[in-house]
XYZ file of C-alpha atoms in Angstrom:
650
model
C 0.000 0.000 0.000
C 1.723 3.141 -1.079
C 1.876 6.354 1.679
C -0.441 8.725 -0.781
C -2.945 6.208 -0.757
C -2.274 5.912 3.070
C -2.619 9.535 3.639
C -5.756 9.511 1.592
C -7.584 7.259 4.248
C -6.638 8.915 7.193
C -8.722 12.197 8.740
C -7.135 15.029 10.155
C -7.835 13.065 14.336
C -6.130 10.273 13.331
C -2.914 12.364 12.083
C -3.140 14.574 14.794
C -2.831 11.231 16.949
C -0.133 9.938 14.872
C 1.798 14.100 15.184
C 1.595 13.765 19.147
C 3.091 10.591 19.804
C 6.104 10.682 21.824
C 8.546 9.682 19.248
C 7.112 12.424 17.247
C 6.165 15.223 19.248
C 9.361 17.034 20.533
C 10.551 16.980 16.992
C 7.678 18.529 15.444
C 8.155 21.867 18.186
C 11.682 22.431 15.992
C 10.493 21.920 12.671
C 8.790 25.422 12.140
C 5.134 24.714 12.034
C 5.559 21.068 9.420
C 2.878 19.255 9.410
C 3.219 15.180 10.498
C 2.697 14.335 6.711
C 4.982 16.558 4.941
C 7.840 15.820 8.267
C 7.284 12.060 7.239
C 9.106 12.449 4.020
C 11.765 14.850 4.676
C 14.783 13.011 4.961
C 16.507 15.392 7.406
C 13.410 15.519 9.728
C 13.308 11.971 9.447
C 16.910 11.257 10.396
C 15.912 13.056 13.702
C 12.966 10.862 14.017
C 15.748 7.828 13.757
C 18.200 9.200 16.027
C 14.903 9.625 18.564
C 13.592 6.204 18.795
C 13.020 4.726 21.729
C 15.936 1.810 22.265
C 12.927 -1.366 21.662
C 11.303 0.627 19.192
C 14.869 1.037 16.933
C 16.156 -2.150 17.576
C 12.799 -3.711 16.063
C 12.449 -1.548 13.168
C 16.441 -2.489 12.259
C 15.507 -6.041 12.272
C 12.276 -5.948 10.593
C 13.657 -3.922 7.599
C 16.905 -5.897 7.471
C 14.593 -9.469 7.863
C 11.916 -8.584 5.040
C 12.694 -5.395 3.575
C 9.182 -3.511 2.064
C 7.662 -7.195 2.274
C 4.468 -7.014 4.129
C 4.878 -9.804 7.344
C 2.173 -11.414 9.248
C 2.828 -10.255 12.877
C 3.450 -13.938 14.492
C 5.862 -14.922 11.581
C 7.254 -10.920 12.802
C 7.558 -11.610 16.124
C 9.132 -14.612 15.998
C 11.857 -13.362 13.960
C 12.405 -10.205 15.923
C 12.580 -12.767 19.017
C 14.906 -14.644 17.865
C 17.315 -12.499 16.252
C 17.237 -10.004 18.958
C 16.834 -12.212 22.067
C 13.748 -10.299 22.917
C 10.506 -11.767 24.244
C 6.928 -11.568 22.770
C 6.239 -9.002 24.603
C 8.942 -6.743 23.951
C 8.506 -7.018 20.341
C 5.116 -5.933 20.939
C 5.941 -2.868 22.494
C 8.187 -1.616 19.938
C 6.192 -2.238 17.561
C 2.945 -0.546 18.424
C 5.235 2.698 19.186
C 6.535 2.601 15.599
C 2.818 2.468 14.749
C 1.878 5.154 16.751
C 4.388 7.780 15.296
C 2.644 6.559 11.746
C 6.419 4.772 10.944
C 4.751 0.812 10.407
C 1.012 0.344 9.711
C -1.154 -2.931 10.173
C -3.864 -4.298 8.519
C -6.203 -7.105 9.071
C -7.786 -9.642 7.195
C -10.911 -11.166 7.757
C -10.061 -14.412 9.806
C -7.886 -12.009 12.058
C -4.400 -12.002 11.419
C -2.727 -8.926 11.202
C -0.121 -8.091 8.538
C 2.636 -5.380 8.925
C 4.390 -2.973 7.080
C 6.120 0.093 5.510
C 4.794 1.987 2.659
C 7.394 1.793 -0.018
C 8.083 5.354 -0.112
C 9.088 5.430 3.531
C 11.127 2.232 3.558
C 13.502 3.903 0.516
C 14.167 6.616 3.052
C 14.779 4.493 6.076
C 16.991 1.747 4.339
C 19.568 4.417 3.705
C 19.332 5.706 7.383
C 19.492 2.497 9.128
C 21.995 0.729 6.360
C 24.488 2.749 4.825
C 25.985 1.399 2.344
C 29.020 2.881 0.436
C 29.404 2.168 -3.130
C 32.597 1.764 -5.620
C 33.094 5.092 -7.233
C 35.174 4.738 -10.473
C 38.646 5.427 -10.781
C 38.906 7.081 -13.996
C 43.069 6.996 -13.942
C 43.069 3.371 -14.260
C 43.925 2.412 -18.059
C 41.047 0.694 -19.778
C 38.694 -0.385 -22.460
C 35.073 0.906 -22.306
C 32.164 0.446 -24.099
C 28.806 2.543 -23.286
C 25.646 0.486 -23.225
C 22.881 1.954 -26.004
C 20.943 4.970 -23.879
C 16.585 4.186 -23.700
C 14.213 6.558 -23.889
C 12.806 7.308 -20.387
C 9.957 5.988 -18.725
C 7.993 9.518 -18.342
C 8.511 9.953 -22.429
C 7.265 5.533 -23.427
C 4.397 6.730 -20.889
C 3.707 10.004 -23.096
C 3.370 8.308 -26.145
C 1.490 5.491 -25.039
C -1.247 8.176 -23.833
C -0.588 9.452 -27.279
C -1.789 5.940 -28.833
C -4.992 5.644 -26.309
C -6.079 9.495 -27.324
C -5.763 8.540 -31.295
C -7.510 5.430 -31.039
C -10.144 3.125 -30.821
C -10.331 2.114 -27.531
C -13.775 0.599 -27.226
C -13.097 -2.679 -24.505
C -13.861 -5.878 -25.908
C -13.675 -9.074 -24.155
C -13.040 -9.470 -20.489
C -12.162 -5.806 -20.861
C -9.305 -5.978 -23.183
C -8.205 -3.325 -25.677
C -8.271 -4.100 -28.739
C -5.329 -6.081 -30.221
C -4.590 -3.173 -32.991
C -3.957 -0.779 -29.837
C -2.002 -3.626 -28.265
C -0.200 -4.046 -31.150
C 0.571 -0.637 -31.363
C 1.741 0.179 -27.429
C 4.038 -3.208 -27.907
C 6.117 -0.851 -30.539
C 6.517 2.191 -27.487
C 6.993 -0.440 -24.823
C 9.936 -2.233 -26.274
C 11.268 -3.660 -22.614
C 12.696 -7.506 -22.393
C 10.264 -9.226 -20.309
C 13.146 -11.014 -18.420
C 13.665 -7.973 -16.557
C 10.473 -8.098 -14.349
C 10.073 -11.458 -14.295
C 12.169 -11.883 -11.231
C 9.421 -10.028 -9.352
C 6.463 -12.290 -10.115
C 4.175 -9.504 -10.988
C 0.732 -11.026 -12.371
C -0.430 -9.213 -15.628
C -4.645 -9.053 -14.606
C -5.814 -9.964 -18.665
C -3.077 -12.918 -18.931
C -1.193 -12.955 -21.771
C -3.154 -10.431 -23.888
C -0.972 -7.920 -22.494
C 2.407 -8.276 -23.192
C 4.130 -7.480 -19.635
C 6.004 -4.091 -21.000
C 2.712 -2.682 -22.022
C 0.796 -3.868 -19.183
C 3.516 -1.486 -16.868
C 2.968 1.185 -18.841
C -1.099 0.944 -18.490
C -0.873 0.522 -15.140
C 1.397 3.256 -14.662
C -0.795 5.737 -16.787
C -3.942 4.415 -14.585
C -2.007 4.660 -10.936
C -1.445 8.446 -11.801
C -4.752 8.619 -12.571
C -3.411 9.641 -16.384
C -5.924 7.147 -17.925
C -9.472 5.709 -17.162
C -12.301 3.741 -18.188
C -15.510 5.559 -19.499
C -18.263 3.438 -20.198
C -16.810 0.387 -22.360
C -13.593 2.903 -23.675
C -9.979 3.556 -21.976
C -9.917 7.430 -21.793
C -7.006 10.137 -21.177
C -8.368 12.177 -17.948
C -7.251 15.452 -19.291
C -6.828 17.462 -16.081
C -4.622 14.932 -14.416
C -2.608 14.575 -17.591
C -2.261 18.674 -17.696
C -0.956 18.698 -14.120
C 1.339 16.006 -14.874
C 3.200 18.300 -17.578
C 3.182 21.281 -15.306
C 5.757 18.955 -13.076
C 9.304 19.520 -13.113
C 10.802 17.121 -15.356
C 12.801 15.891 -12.075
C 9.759 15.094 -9.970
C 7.884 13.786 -12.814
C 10.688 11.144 -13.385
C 11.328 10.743 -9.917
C 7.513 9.762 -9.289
C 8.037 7.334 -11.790
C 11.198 5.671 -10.390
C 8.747 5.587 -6.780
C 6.295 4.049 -7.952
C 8.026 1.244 -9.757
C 10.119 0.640 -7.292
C 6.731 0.558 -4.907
C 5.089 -1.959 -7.468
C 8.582 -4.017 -7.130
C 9.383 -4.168 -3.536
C 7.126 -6.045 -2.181
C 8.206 -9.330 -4.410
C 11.988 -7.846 -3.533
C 11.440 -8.597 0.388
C 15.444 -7.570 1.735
C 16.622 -7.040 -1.877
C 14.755 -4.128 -2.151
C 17.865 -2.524 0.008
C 19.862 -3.030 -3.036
C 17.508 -0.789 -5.255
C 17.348 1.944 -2.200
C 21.161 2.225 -2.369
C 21.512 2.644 -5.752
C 18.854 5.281 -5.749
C 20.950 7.232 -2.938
C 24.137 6.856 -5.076
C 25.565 10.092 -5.832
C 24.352 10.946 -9.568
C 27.022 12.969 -11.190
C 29.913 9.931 -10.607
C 30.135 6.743 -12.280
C 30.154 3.287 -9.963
C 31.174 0.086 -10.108
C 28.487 -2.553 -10.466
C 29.390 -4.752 -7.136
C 28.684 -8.256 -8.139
C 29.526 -9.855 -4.587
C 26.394 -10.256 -2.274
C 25.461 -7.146 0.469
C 25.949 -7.915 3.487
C 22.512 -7.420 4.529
C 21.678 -10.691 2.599
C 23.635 -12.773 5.204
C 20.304 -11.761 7.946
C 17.717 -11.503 5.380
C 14.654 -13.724 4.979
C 14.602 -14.987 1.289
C 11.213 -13.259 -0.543
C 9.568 -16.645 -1.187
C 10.163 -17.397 -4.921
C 12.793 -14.946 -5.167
C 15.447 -15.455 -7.244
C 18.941 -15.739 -5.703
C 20.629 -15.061 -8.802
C 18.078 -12.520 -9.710
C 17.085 -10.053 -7.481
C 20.213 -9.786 -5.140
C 21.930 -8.750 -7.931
C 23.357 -5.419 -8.117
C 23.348 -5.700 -11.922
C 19.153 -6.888 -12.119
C 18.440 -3.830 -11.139
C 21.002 -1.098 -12.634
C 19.861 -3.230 -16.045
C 15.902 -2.443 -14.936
C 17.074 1.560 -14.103
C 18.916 1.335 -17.486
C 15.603 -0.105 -19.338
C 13.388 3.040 -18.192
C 15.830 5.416 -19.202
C 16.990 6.859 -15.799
C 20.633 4.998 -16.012
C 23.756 4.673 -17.786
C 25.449 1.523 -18.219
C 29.276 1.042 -19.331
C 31.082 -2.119 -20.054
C 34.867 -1.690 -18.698
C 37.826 -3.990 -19.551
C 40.504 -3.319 -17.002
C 44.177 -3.473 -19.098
C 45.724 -5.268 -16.194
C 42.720 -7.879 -15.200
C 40.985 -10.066 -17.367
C 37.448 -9.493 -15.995
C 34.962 -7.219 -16.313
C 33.130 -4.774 -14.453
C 29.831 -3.225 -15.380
C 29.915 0.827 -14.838
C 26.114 3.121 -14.203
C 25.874 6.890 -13.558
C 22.718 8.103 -13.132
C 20.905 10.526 -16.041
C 20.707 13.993 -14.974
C 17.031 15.069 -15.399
C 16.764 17.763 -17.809
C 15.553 21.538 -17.126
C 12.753 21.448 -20.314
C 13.383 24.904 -21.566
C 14.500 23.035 -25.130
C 13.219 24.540 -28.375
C 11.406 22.808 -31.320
C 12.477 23.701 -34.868
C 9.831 23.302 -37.553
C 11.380 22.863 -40.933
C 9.797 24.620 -44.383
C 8.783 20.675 -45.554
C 6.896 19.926 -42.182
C 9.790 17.972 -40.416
C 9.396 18.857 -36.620
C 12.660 18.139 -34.349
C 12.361 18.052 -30.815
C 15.802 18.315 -28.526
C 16.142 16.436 -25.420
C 15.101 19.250 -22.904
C 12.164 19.821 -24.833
C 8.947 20.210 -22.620
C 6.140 16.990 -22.308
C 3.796 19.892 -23.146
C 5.065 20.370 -26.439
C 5.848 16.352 -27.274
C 2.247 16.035 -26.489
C 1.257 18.239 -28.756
C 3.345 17.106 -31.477
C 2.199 13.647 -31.137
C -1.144 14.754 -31.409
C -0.071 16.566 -34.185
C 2.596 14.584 -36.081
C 3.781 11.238 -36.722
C 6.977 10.312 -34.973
C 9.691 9.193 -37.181
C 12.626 8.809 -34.782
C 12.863 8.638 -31.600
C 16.451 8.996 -28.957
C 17.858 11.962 -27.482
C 16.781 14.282 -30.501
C 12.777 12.824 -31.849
C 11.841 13.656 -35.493
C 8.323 14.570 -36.223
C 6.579 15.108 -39.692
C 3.133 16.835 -40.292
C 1.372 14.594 -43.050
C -1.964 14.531 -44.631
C -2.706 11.962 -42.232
C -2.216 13.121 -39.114
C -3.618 16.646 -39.542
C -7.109 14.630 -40.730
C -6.756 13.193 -37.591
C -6.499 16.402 -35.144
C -9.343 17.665 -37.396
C -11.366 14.606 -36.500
C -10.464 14.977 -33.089
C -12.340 18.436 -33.004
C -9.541 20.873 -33.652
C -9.677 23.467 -36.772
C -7.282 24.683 -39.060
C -6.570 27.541 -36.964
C -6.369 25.738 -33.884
C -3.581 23.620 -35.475
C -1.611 26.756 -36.543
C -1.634 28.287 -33.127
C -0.393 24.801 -31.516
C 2.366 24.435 -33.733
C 3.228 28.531 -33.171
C 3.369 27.965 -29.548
C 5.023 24.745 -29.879
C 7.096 26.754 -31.827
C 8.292 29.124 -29.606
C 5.207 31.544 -30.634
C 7.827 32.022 -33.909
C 5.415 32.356 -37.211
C 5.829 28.907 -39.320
C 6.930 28.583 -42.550
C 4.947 29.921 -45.140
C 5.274 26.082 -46.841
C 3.654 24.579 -43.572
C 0.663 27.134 -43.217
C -0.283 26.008 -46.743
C 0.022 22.226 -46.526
C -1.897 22.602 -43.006
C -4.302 24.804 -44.599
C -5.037 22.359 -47.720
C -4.788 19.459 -45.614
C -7.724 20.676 -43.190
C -9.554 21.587 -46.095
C -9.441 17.846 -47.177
C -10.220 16.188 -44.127
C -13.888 14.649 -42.626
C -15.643 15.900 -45.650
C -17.303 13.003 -45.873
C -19.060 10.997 -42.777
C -21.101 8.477 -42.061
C -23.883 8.592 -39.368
C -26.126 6.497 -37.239
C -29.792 7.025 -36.793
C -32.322 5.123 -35.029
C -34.239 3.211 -37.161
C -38.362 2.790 -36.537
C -39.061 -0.654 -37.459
C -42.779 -1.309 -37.947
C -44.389 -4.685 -37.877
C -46.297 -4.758 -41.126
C -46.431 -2.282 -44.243
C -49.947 -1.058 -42.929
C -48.925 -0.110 -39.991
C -46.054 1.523 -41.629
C -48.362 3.607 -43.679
C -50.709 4.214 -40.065
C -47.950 5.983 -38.594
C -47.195 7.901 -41.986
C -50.208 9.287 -41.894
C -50.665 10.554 -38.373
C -49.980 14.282 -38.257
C -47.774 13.993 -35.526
C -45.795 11.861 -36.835
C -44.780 11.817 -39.822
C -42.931 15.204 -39.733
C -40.575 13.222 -37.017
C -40.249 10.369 -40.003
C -37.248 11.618 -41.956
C -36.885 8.853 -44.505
C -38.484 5.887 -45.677
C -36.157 2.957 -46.671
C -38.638 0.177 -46.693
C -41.740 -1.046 -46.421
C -41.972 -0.897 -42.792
C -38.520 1.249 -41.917
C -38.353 5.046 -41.674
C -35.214 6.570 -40.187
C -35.596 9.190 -36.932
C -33.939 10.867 -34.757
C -33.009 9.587 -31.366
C -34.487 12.282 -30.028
C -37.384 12.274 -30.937
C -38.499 8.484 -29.766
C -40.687 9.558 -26.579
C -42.855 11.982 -28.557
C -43.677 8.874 -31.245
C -44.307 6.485 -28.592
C -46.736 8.801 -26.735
C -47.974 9.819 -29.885
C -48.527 5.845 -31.020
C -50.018 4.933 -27.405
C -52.825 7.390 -28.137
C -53.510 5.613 -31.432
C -53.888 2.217 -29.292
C -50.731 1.078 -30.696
C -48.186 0.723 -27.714
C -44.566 0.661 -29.028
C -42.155 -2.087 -27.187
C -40.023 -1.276 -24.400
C -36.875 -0.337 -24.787
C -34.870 -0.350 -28.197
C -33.920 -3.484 -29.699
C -30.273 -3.892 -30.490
C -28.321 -5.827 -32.795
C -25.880 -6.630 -30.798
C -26.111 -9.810 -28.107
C -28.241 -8.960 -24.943
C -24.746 -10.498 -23.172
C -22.309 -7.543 -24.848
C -25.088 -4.676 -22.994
C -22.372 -2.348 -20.986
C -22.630 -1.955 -17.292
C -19.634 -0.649 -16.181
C -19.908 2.792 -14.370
C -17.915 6.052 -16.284
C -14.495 6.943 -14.720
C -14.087 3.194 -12.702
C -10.323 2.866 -12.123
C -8.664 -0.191 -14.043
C -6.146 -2.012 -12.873
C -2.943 -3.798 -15.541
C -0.733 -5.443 -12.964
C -1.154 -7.316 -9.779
C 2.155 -6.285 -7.093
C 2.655 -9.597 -5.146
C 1.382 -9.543 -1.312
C -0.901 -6.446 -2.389
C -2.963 -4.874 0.756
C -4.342 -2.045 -1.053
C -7.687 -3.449 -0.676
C -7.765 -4.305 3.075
C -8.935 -1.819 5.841
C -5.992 0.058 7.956
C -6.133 -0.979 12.008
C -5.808 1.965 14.468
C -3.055 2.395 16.486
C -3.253 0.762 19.902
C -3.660 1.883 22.959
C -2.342 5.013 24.354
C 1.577 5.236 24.691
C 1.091 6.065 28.470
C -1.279 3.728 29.104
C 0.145 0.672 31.850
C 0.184 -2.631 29.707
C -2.515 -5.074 31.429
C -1.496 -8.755 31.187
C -4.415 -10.786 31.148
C -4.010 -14.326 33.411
C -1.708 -12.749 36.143
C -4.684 -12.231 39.209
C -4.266 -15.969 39.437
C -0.853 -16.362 39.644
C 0.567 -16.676 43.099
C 2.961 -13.049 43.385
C 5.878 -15.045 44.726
C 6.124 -16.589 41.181
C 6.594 -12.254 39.981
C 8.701 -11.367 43.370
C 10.915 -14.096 44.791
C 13.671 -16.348 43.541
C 13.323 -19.626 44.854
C 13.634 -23.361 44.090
C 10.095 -25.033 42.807
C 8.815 -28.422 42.405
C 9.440 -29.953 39.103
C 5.656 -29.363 37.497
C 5.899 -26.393 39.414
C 8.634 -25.162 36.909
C 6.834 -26.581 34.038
C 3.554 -24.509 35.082
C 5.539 -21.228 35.503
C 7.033 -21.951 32.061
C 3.782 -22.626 30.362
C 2.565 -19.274 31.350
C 5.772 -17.519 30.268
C 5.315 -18.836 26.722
C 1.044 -18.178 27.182
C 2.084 -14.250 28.272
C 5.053 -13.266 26.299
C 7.555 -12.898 28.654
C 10.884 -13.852 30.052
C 11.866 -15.741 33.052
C 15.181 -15.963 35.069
C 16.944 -18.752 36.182
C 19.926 -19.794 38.328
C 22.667 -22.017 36.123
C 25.507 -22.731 37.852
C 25.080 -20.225 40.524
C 24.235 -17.242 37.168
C 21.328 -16.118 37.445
C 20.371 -15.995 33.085
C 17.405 -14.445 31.294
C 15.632 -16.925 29.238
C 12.976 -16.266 27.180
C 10.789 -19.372 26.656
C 9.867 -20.861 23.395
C 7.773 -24.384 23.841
C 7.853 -27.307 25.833
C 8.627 -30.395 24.471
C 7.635 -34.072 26.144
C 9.519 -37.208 25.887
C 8.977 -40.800 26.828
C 12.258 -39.442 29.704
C 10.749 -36.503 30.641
C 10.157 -32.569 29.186
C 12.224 -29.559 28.443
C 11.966 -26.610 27.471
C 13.814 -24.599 24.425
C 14.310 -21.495 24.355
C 16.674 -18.552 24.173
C 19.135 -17.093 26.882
C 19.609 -13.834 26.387
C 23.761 -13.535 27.323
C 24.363 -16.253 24.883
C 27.220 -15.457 22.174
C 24.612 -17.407 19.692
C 21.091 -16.538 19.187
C 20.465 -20.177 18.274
C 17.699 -21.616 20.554
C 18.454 -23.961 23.652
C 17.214 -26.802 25.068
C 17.014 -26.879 28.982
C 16.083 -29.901 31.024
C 14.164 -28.701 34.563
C 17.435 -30.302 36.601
C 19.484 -28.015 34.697
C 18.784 -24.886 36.838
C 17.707 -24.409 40.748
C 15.993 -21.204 41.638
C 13.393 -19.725 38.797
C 11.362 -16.757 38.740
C 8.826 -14.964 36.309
C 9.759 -11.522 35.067
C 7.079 -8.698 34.468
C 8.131 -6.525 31.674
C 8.391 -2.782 32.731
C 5.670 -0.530 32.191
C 3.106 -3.950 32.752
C 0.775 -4.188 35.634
C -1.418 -6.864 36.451
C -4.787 -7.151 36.185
């Protein structure tokens, strides 16, 4: 679940609750007035928030990120790995936990049979990765004599999103089975797509029409309907032409850089701890060049494994400079060191570009657009234009063609020639172009073809009934049968009224040609969706926070427990121990014991019964390892239950 759609579901009580947490509160007094939401992304603000957390609360956070990266976690498969990585009991874990959630840092939901799933929006685990993990990376050292050879550059992601917005304007879109665009539009995204489907596999994303989509265009659908660029209208696949307008009043920077969010927020999830790997590359500095690290992080070595990740895949440095370099936002260098016989892979991230560019429009109609060139403008060309090249410089010509189309779309001739002025630079075109627009336009849509509704009458008689009626036959604008006469839509409830007072009731509704199973039911503007993320949550309900940060912690089952069990050390009967253990494990807490004449902390696990007797495994908190133990009741002498601080009983 991304933090927009996050922030979208919360009301201004619950952030205020979220603002004056603890962990929160005595940072927002020093911020200037900033409000919880816009503190949570600031990465300076948030590095205060990190330096502020309370000891259980950071230590839980470290291992939860480091453990499953992005990946949401069900909270006992959580706890248990917090426990045992951390020598912390049930309890503990608890308690940091529910104060991360409190300051608005982790967020739980829960499905229907109860279980509640954790974890970070995307957008807030890029940040933290590189506060909790830093990472340095190989800068290149350009003195060192060698061979390189630069990787083709691909267009960006923000400009194959463009024109595939372009293609959806300019066609056909009308749904047809299950939904699905027509394979001509397919056809025709596949050719602005152009991305090796081996590059997302890795990440198991499920394409919702199967194969029909192939998986680059599916990404960029799915990226045009998550910005809320494109959306279905009745049975079509529309532009929404506000959202697209604020889109191209971005900066090219945050445009692009809400791109490489979202992907990575559509990716992570599958990712689980690899997902560090994409935050550090993101942090890299962008004007150097670095060295493609092949060897493993060392984050890997206390990671969970994403099940069905790929080893080879996804903890690869390379799988995902490749993935940066297939959207355009990366360079990518082949190096062959003089001295060494391998090879290392080189990336530098692509400056984003100012957009103050010009576009030159030639006497014959060509149209060349530089790199800085504004979205505004491409859009306008491609509405315009065909596109004959694209790369760093894109090559436009005005044809017959494509001016018919803008004329069809509704624009005039004049229309067109201010467009291409402003696009211009509001420089007056070429004479040469103002006539070829001018006879094109001239040419186009003089001909169409129209549908009318059709009056169908059962029998000529009754054709010539209706004919007659002075009422009606001014409505009947042309006969084309015996029994046919062609009308006007409009005009259907004043003929049946008019036919009901001749005792002649029409039939309900209007018969169509078309199968009764094609009738359209789906609801103008409903959001579509291309791609399925794996362990999506973005259609479960967000919990509440807990209880209040100050409230005492009640632990339910301790009125029956005898207080010398909470208050004294002391040697106990053999089931004794086993019943003090039991409710250990049952409450989520630790309990001490004397070995050897030490008194350890050991935090219960299960009980386990043999033919010779029980034990119990667990994990003592001094140990070196974090490996669990198993203890035998003779093992240890005195015993004693420990309430966590802050806990009462009830």
């Amino acid at each position: 679940m991304r933090l927009a759609e996050i922030l979208n579901r919360l009301d201004d009580d619950r952030k205020r609750e979220y603002a004056s947490s603890p962990i929160w509160e005595a940072i927002l007094t020093q911020t200037e007035g900033r409000r919880w939401e816009e503190a949570l992304v600031d990465p300076v603000i948030m590095g205060r928030v990190r330096d502020a957390l309370p000891p259980l609360a950071g230590q839980v956070l470290r291992i939860m990120l480091q453990r499953f990266g992005a990946q949401s976690v069900s909270e006992e498969k959580l706890v248990k790995e917090i426990g045992l990585a951390a020598a912390m009991t049930g309890l503990e874990c608890e308690e940091g936990l529910n104060s991360l959630q409190r300051a608005g840092l982790l967020y739980t939901v829960s499905k229907v049979w109860g279980e509640r799933i954790w974890f970070m929006p995307p957008e807030l685990f890029l940040m933290w990765s590189t506060l909790l993990f830093q990472r340095s990376s190989r800068p290149v050292h350009k003195n060192s004599p060698h061979v390189c050879h630069a990787e083709e550059r691909t267009t960006g992601l923000g400009r194959k999103l463009l024109y595939a917005l372009s293609i959806v304007d300019k066609s056909d879109t009308q749904l047809v089975a299950d939904g699905v665009l027509p394979k001509r539009v397919v056809d025709k995204l596949k050719t602005v797509a152009m991305l090796e489907e081996k590059l997302l596999q890795p990440f198991q994303l499920e394409r919702v029409a199967g194969d029909r989509y192939p998986l680059g265009v599916a990404l960029l659908l799915e990226a045009g309907s998550q910005l809320g660029l494109i959306g279905r209208r009745g049975q079509s696949l529309e532009v929404n032409r506000e959202a697209l307008e604020r889109w191209f009043e971005l900066p090219m920077g945050d445009r692009e850089g809400g791109l490489r969010v979202w992907l990575c927020a559509l990716l992570l999830g599958a990712a689980g701890s690899a997902g560090h790997i994409a935050a550090a590359l993101m942090a890299s500095p962008r004007e150097k060049w670095h060295v493609c690290s092949s060897a493993r992080p060392v984050l890997r070595e206390k990671a969970v494994m994403s099940e069905g990740a790929s080893e080879a895949g996804l903890y690869a440095e390379e799988t995902w400079c490749r993935l940066f370099h297939a959207m355009g936002w990366m360079e990518l260098a082949l190096v062959t060191h003089h001295e060494l016989e391998e090879k290392e892979l080189w990336f530098r991230w692509l400056d984003d570009l100012d957009e103050q560019g010009q576009v030159i429009i030639q006497p014959n109609g060509e149209v060349i657009a530089y790199p800085d060139c504004s979205f505004k403008a491409r859009w306008e060309l491609e509405r315009l234009a065909e596109r004959i090249s694209d790369g760093d410089v894109v090559v436009y010509q005005l044809t017959a063609a494509s001016i018919a189309g803008a004329i069809e779309r509704g624009m005039t001739c004049n229309l067109i020639i201010t467009t291409l002025m402003k696009v211009n630079g509001g420089v007056r075109l070429p004479d040469s172009v103002h006539v070829m627009v001018k006879e094109w336009s001239d040419r186009a849509c003089q001909y169409s073809f129209a549908e009318e509704m059709l009056l169908r009458c059962h029998s000529a008689d009754r054709a010539e009934l209706a004919a007659a009626h002075p009422d009606i036959a001014p409505l009947l604008l042309q006969r084309i049968g015996p029994c046919e006469f062609i009308i006007r839509a409009a005009d259907i409830a004043v003929i049946r009224q008019n036919l009901k007072k001749l005792g002649y009731p029409a039939r309900r509704g209007i018969v169509s040609s078309a199968s009764e199973s094609e009738e359209r039911t789906h609801a103008e503007g409903a959001a579509m969706v291309f791609l399925h993320e794996r362990h999506s949550l973005r259609h479960f309900q967000l919990a509440a926070p807990s209880l209040d940060e100050f409230a005492p912690r009640l632990l339910p089952g301790t009125e029956q427990l005898p207080v010398m069990w909470w208050q004294q050390f002391r040697t106990y009967h053999t089931s004794t121990r086993k019943e003090m253990l039991e409710h250990a494990i049952q409450l989520k807490t630790a309990v001490e014991l004397q070995v050897d004449e030490q008194i350890r902390s050991f935090i219960p696990h299960r009980l386990e019964t043999k033919p010779e007797g029980w034990h119990v495994v667990g994990v003592l908190r001094d140990s070196v390892s974090p490996e669990p133990v198993s203890l035998q009741p003779e093992q240890w002498s005195g015993m004693k239950l420990v309430l966590p601080g802050g806990c009462k009983r009830i």
